[in-house]
């Protein structure tokens, strides 16, 4: 609800660990939390906005801001390659600046990294697949969002960890209401 992705775990006043959204995704992917069987199409964000694979990081950042989305598909022609986020772009830009600083000069090749370099092994998912499958892909590939595509790999939308966590929360609330109604 508050877009917080990690919380401290306390035993009394002693910090004993941290629970993250990835921990919840891992549990959700195992199919034991409410809502895991729902199809991806029910929770995905439909979008026609995207960024081209050969775009540089600054162009991609502008596209994300212009779209108003947190996650933006990366396309090569009509084929969805993956999904990027502001967080991914910030990290990549920092790595690029660090590398340039360590070399003591800007990239001597005259080319800047492209968005496609961020999604080389990104998974995609079909709209009829289960949310548990999407959660499993996000955990396995360490990504925050996955492109939802047709059989022909045409973009339909994006499913994010936030979408899955909202589905889990809704499932918990439904289960709680069912328990209250029976009790």
Short mmCIF file of C-alpha atoms in Angstrom, two decimals:
data_model
loop_
_atom_site.label_atom_id
_atom_site.label_comp_id
_atom_site.label_asym_id
_atom_site.label_seq_id
_atom_site.Cartn_x
_atom_site.Cartn_y
_atom_site.Cartn_z
CA UNK A 1 0.00 0.00 0.00
CA UNK A 2 2.84 2.41 0.77
CA UNK A 3 5.30 1.12 -1.85
CA UNK A 4 7.79 0.06 0.81
CA UNK A 5 9.89 -2.87 -0.34
CA UNK A 6 11.78 -3.77 2.83
CA UNK A 7 11.07 -3.66 6.52
CA UNK A 8 13.17 -4.39 9.60
CA UNK A 9 12.24 -7.42 11.69
CA UNK A 10 12.53 -6.78 15.40
CA UNK A 11 12.52 -9.13 18.33
CA UNK A 12 11.73 -6.79 21.17
CA UNK A 13 14.00 -3.88 20.34
CA UNK A 14 16.71 -5.98 18.67
CA UNK A 15 17.03 -6.08 14.89
CA UNK A 16 16.99 -9.74 13.83
CA UNK A 17 16.56 -9.38 10.08
CA UNK A 18 14.95 -7.68 7.13
CA UNK A 19 11.95 -8.85 5.13
CA UNK A 20 11.77 -7.66 1.52
CA UNK A 21 9.29 -7.70 -1.34
CA UNK A 22 11.48 -10.39 -2.90
CA UNK A 23 10.79 -12.61 0.13
CA UNK A 24 7.05 -12.22 -0.48
CA UNK A 25 7.46 -12.84 -4.23
CA UNK A 26 9.39 -16.04 -3.47
CA UNK A 27 6.58 -17.26 -1.18
CA UNK A 28 3.94 -16.20 -3.69
CA UNK A 29 5.74 -18.06 -6.49
CA UNK A 30 5.44 -21.30 -4.54
CA UNK A 31 1.68 -21.11 -4.87
CA UNK A 32 0.73 -21.04 -1.22
CA UNK A 33 -0.43 -17.45 -0.81
CA UNK A 34 -3.94 -16.27 -1.71
CA UNK A 35 -4.35 -15.06 -5.29
CA UNK A 36 -1.45 -17.03 -6.78
CA UNK A 37 -3.66 -18.77 -9.36
CA UNK A 38 -5.05 -15.54 -10.88
CA UNK A 39 -4.03 -14.90 -14.48
CA UNK A 40 -1.46 -12.20 -15.20
CA UNK A 41 -4.00 -10.42 -17.43
CA UNK A 42 -6.05 -9.52 -14.34
CA UNK A 43 -3.26 -7.54 -12.71
CA UNK A 44 -1.02 -6.30 -15.55
CA UNK A 45 -0.73 -2.67 -16.55
CA UNK A 46 -1.73 -2.30 -20.19
CA UNK A 47 0.49 0.10 -22.10
CA UNK A 48 1.36 1.22 -25.57
CA UNK A 49 4.28 3.28 -24.26
CA UNK A 50 7.75 1.83 -24.68
CA UNK A 51 11.37 2.71 -25.33
CA UNK A 52 13.40 1.47 -28.28
CA UNK A 53 16.21 -0.96 -27.52
CA UNK A 54 18.87 1.26 -29.08
CA UNK A 55 17.95 4.28 -26.93
CA UNK A 56 20.58 5.61 -24.53
CA UNK A 57 19.92 5.92 -20.80
CA UNK A 58 19.01 9.62 -20.89
CA UNK A 59 16.46 9.10 -23.66
CA UNK A 60 14.97 6.15 -21.77
CA UNK A 61 14.70 8.26 -18.61
CA UNK A 62 12.80 10.94 -20.54
CA UNK A 63 10.45 8.27 -21.99
CA UNK A 64 9.68 6.92 -18.51
CA UNK A 65 8.93 10.41 -17.20
CA UNK A 66 6.79 11.25 -20.25
CA UNK A 67 4.79 8.01 -19.96
CA UNK A 68 4.08 8.46 -16.25
CA UNK A 69 4.80 4.75 -15.74
CA UNK A 70 7.15 3.19 -13.20
CA UNK A 71 8.14 0.39 -15.60
CA UNK A 72 8.56 0.76 -19.34
CA UNK A 73 8.84 -2.03 -21.92
CA UNK A 74 11.92 -2.14 -24.14
CA UNK A 75 11.12 -2.93 -27.77
CA UNK A 76 13.11 -3.90 -30.83
CA UNK A 77 10.72 -3.25 -33.67
CA UNK A 78 7.51 -5.01 -32.63
CA UNK A 79 9.26 -7.48 -30.31
CA UNK A 80 9.28 -6.93 -26.54
CA UNK A 81 12.74 -7.54 -25.08
CA UNK A 82 12.13 -6.72 -21.43
CA UNK A 83 11.23 -3.96 -18.99
CA UNK A 84 13.23 -1.13 -17.45
CA UNK A 85 12.60 1.09 -14.45
CA UNK A 86 13.93 4.38 -13.16
CA UNK A 87 15.89 2.41 -10.57
CA UNK A 88 17.58 0.28 -13.24
CA UNK A 89 18.47 3.37 -15.25
CA UNK A 90 19.89 5.18 -12.21
CA UNK A 91 22.08 2.20 -11.30
CA UNK A 92 23.29 1.78 -14.88
CA UNK A 93 24.04 5.49 -15.20
CA UNK A 94 26.01 5.42 -11.94
CA UNK A 95 28.02 2.42 -13.16
CA UNK A 96 28.69 4.24 -16.44
CA UNK A 97 29.85 7.42 -14.65
CA UNK A 98 32.03 5.41 -12.28
CA UNK A 99 33.69 3.60 -15.17
CA UNK A 100 34.33 6.90 -16.95
CA UNK A 101 35.74 8.43 -13.77
CA UNK A 102 38.05 5.46 -13.17
CA UNK A 103 39.34 5.74 -16.73
CA UNK A 104 39.78 9.47 -16.19
CA UNK A 105 37.83 10.41 -19.30
CA UNK A 106 34.56 9.91 -21.09
CA UNK A 107 34.02 6.76 -23.10
CA UNK A 108 36.64 6.92 -25.83
CA UNK A 109 34.53 4.92 -28.29
CA UNK A 110 32.06 7.80 -28.54
CA UNK A 111 29.12 5.48 -27.95
CA UNK A 112 27.02 5.40 -24.82
CA UNK A 113 25.44 2.25 -23.40
CA UNK A 114 22.02 1.38 -24.75
CA UNK A 115 18.87 0.26 -22.98
CA UNK A 116 19.07 -3.16 -24.65
CA UNK A 117 22.19 -3.81 -22.55
CA UNK A 118 19.98 -3.74 -19.45
CA UNK A 119 17.53 -6.41 -20.67
CA UNK A 120 19.79 -8.98 -22.33
CA UNK A 121 18.30 -11.96 -20.48
CA UNK A 122 14.95 -10.55 -19.39
CA UNK A 123 11.98 -12.94 -19.38
CA UNK A 124 8.52 -12.29 -20.81
CA UNK A 125 5.21 -13.85 -19.85
CA UNK A 126 1.84 -14.59 -21.48
CA UNK A 127 -1.42 -13.00 -20.23
CA UNK A 128 -2.95 -16.39 -19.32
CA UNK A 129 0.00 -17.45 -17.16
CA UNK A 130 -0.52 -17.42 -13.40
CA UNK A 131 0.70 -14.66 -11.10
CA UNK A 132 2.77 -17.28 -9.27
CA UNK A 133 4.69 -17.88 -12.52
CA UNK A 134 5.34 -14.16 -12.94
CA UNK A 135 6.58 -13.95 -9.34
CA UNK A 136 8.90 -16.89 -9.94
CA UNK A 137 10.38 -15.24 -13.05
CA UNK A 138 10.98 -12.00 -11.16
CA UNK A 139 12.79 -13.83 -8.38
CA UNK A 140 14.81 -16.06 -10.74
CA UNK A 141 15.92 -13.18 -12.98
CA UNK A 142 16.17 -10.52 -10.24
CA UNK A 143 13.85 -8.12 -12.06
CA UNK A 144 11.07 -5.89 -10.76
CA UNK A 145 8.76 -6.27 -13.76
CA UNK A 146 8.15 -8.51 -16.77
CA UNK A 147 6.71 -7.70 -20.19
CA UNK A 148 3.38 -9.40 -20.94
CA UNK A 149 3.31 -10.51 -24.58
CA UNK A 150 1.19 -12.47 -27.04
CA UNK A 151 2.31 -15.76 -28.59
CA UNK A 152 3.79 -13.64 -31.42
CA UNK A 153 5.77 -11.65 -28.84
CA UNK A 154 3.69 -8.48 -29.31
CA UNK A 155 3.50 -6.25 -26.26
CA UNK A 156 0.30 -6.21 -24.21
CA UNK A 157 1.56 -4.66 -20.98
CA UNK A 158 3.71 -5.05 -17.90
CA UNK A 159 3.30 -7.04 -14.69
CA UNK A 160 5.36 -5.73 -11.78
CA UNK A 161 6.25 -6.89 -8.30
CA UNK A 162 3.92 -4.17 -7.05
CA UNK A 163 1.03 -5.70 -9.03
CA UNK A 164 1.73 -9.14 -7.53
CA UNK A 165 2.09 -7.79 -4.00
CA UNK A 166 -1.25 -5.98 -4.42
CA UNK A 167 -2.83 -9.27 -5.56
CA UNK A 168 -1.42 -11.04 -2.49
CA UNK A 169 -2.71 -8.28 -0.22
CA UNK A 170 -6.16 -8.50 -1.82
CA UNK A 171 -6.07 -12.28 -1.35
CA UNK A 172 -5.20 -11.91 2.32
CA UNK A 173 -8.05 -9.44 2.81
CA UNK A 174 -10.53 -11.77 1.06
CA UNK A 175 -9.36 -14.70 3.20
CA UNK A 176 -9.70 -12.57 6.35
CA UNK A 177 -13.22 -11.48 5.40
CA UNK A 178 -14.15 -15.11 4.73
CA UNK A 179 -12.85 -16.10 8.16
CA UNK A 180 -14.79 -13.27 9.83
CA UNK A 181 -17.98 -14.22 7.98
CA UNK A 182 -17.68 -17.86 9.11
CA UNK A 183 -16.75 -16.90 12.68
#
